[in-house]
Short mmCIF file of C-alpha atoms and ligand atoms in Angstrom, two decimals:
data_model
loop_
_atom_site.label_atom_id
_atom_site.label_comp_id
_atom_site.label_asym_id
_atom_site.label_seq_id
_atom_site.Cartn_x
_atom_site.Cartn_y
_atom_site.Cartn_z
CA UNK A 1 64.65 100.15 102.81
CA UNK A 2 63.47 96.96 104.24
CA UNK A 3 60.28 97.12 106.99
CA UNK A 4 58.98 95.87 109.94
CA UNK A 5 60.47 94.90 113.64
CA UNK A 6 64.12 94.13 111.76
CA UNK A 7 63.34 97.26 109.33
CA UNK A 8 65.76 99.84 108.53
CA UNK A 9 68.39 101.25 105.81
CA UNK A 10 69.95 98.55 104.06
CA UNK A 11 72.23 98.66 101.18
CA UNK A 12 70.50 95.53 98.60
CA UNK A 13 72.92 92.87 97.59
CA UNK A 14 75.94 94.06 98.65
CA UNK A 15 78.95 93.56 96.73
CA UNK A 16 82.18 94.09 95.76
CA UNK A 17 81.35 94.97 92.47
CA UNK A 18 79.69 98.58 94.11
CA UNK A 19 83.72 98.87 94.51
CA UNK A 20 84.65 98.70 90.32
CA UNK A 21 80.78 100.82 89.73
CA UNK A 22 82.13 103.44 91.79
CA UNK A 23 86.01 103.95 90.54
CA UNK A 24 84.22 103.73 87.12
CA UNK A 25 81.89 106.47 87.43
CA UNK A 26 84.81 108.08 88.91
CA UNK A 27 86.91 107.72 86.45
CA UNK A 28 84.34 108.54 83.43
CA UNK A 29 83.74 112.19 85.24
CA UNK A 30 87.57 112.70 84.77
CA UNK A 31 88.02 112.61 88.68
CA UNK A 32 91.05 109.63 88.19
CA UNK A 33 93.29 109.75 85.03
CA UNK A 34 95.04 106.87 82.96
CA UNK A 35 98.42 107.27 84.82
CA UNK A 36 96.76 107.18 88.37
CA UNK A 37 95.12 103.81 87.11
CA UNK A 38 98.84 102.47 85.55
CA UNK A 39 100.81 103.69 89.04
CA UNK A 40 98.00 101.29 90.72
CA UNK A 41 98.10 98.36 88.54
CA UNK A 42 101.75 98.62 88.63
CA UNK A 43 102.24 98.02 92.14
CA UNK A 44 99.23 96.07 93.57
CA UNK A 45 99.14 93.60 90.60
CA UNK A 46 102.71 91.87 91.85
CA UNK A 47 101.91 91.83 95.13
CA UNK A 48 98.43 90.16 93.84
CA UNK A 49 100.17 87.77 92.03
CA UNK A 50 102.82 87.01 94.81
CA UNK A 51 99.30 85.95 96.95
CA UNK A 52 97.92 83.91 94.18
CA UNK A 53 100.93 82.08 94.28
CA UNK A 54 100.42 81.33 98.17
CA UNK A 55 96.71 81.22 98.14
CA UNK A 56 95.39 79.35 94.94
CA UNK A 57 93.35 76.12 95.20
CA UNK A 58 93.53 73.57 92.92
CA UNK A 59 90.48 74.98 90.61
CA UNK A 60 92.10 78.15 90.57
CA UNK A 61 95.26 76.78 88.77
CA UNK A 62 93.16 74.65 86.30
CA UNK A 63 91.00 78.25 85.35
CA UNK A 64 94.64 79.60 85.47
CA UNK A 65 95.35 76.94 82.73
CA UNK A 66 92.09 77.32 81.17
CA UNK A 67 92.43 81.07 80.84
CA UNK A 68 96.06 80.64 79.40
CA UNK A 69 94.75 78.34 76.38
CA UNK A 70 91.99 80.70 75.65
CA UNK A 71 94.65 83.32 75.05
CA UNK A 72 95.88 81.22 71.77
CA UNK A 73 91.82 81.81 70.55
CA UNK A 74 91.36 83.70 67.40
CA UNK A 75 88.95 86.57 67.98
CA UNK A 76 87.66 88.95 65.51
CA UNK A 77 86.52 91.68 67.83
CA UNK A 78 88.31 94.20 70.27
CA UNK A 79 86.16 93.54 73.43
CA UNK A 80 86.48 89.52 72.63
CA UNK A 81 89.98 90.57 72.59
CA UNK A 82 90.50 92.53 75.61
CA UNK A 83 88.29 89.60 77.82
CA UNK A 84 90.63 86.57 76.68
CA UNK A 85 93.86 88.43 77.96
CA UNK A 86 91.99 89.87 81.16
CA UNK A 87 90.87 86.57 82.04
CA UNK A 88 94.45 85.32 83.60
CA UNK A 89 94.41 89.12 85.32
CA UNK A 90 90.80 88.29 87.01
CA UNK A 91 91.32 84.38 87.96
CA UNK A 92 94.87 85.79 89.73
CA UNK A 93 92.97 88.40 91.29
CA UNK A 94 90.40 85.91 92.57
CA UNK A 95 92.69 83.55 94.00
CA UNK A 96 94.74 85.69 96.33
CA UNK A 97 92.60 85.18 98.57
CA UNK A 98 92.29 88.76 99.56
CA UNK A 99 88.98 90.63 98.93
CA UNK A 100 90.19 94.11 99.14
CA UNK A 101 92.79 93.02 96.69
CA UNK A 102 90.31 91.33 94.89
CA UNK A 103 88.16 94.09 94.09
CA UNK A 104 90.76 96.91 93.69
CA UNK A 105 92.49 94.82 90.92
CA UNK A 106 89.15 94.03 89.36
CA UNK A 107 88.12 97.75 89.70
CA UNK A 108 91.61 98.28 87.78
CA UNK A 109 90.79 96.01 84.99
CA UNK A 110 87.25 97.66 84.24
CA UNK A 111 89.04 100.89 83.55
CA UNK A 112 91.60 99.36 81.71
CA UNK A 113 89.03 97.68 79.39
CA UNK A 114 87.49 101.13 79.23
CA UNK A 115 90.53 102.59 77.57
CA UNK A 116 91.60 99.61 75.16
CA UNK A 117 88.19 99.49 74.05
CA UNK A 118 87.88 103.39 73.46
CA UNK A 119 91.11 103.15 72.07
CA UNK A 120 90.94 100.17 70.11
CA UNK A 121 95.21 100.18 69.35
CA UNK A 122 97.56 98.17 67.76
CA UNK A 123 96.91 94.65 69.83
CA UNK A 124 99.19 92.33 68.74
CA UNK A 125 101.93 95.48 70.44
CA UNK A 126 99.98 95.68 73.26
CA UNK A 127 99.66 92.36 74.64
CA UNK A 128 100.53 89.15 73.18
CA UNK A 129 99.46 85.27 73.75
CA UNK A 130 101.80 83.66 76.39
CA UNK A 131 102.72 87.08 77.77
CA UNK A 132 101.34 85.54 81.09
CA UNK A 133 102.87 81.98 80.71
CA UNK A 134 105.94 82.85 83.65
CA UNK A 135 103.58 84.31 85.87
CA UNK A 136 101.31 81.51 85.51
CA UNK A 137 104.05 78.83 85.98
CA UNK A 138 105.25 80.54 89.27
CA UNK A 139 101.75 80.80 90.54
CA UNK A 140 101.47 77.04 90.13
CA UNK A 141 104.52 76.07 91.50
CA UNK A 142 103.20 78.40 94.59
CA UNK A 143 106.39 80.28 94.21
CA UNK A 144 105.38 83.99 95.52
CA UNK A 145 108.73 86.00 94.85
CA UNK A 146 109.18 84.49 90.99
CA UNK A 147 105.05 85.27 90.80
CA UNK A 148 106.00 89.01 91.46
CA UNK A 149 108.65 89.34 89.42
CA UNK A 150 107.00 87.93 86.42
CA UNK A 151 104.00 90.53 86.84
CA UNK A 152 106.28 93.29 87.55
CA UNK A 153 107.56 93.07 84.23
CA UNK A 154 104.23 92.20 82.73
CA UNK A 155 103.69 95.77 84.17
CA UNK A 156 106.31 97.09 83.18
CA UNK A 157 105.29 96.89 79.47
CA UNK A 158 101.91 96.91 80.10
CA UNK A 159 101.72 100.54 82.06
CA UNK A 160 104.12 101.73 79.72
CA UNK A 161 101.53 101.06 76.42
CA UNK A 162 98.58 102.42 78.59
CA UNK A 163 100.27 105.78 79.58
CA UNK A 164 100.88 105.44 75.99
CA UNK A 165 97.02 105.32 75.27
CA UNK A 166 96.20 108.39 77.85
CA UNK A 167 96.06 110.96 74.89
CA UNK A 168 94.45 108.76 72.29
CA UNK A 169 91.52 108.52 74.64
CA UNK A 170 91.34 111.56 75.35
CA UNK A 171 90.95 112.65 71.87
CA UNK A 172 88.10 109.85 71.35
CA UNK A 173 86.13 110.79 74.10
CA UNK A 174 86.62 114.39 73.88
CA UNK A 175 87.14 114.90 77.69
CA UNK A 176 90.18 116.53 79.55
CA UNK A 177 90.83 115.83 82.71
CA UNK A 178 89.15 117.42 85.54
CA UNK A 179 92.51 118.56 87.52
CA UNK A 180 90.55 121.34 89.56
CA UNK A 181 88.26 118.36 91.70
ZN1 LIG B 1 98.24 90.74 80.95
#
């Protein structure tokens, strides 16, 4: 609450981050499952990438580049792991140039760190170095279509290993899903 003549309810610091708090929360209380987040990230992640590829600035393609190099990094743990290949993931996400996009795709990749970590599988199967390299070079040759394409099948595999990982986590956290909400 802020006071005086220009007083009133105000939300502090406003941000898009409220966005990825809230579907987190959600999805810790069981109120969104694994394959709800997979259906998501399977369709707006193309369509985010087919933006980036119209909409990234020049600093955005050298973080692109950046990002891509760090995935050849050795790491020894799982959430140094999971950050190096999200990387590419958020720096697409921030240059589409689209805010809703923005923050539902960044929501997306909270949760999915949620689950690798909890899960902690077999990495080298679920996502490789240079996985992202075609998506990367259509993004900074601005072409939009061949951007898609090469995160729909990023997706494709992708979705496929974390639908995989749905039971797993289950198990480890010990809660079912809350179908009756
Ligand atoms: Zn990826």
């Amino acid at each position: 609450m802020r006071q005086g003549p220009a007083g009133g309810a105000f939300v502090i610091d406003l941000s898009f981050d409220h966005v990825g708090n809230a579907f987190l929360d959600l999805f810790l209380a069981n109120k969104v499952s694994i394959p709800e987040l997979a259906n998501v990230r399977y369709y707006i992640e193309p369509e985010v990438a087919s933006l980036a590829a119209l909409n990234a600035t020049e600093e955005d393609k050298k973080r692109l580049m950046d990002a891509q190099e760090e995935e050849f990094l050795t790491v020894t743990t799982t959430t140094a792991r999971i950050t190096k290949f999200q990387k590419v993931h958020h720096v697409i996400a921030e240059s589409c140039q689209n805010h809703f996009y923005e923050a539902i795709s960044k929501s997306m990749l909270r949760l999915t760190y949620e689950v690798v970590e909890a899960v902690d599988p077999d990495h080298e199967a679920l996502h490789m170095p240079g996985e992202h390299r075609h998506i990367i070079e259509a993004v900074l040759d601005a072409d939009s279509e061949a951007a898609r394409k090469a995160m729909q099948i990023h997706m494709q595999k992708f979705c496929k290993s974390l639908l995989e990982m749905e039971t797993a986590y289950r198990k480890k956290t010990g809660i079912e899903l809350d179908s009756g909400n």
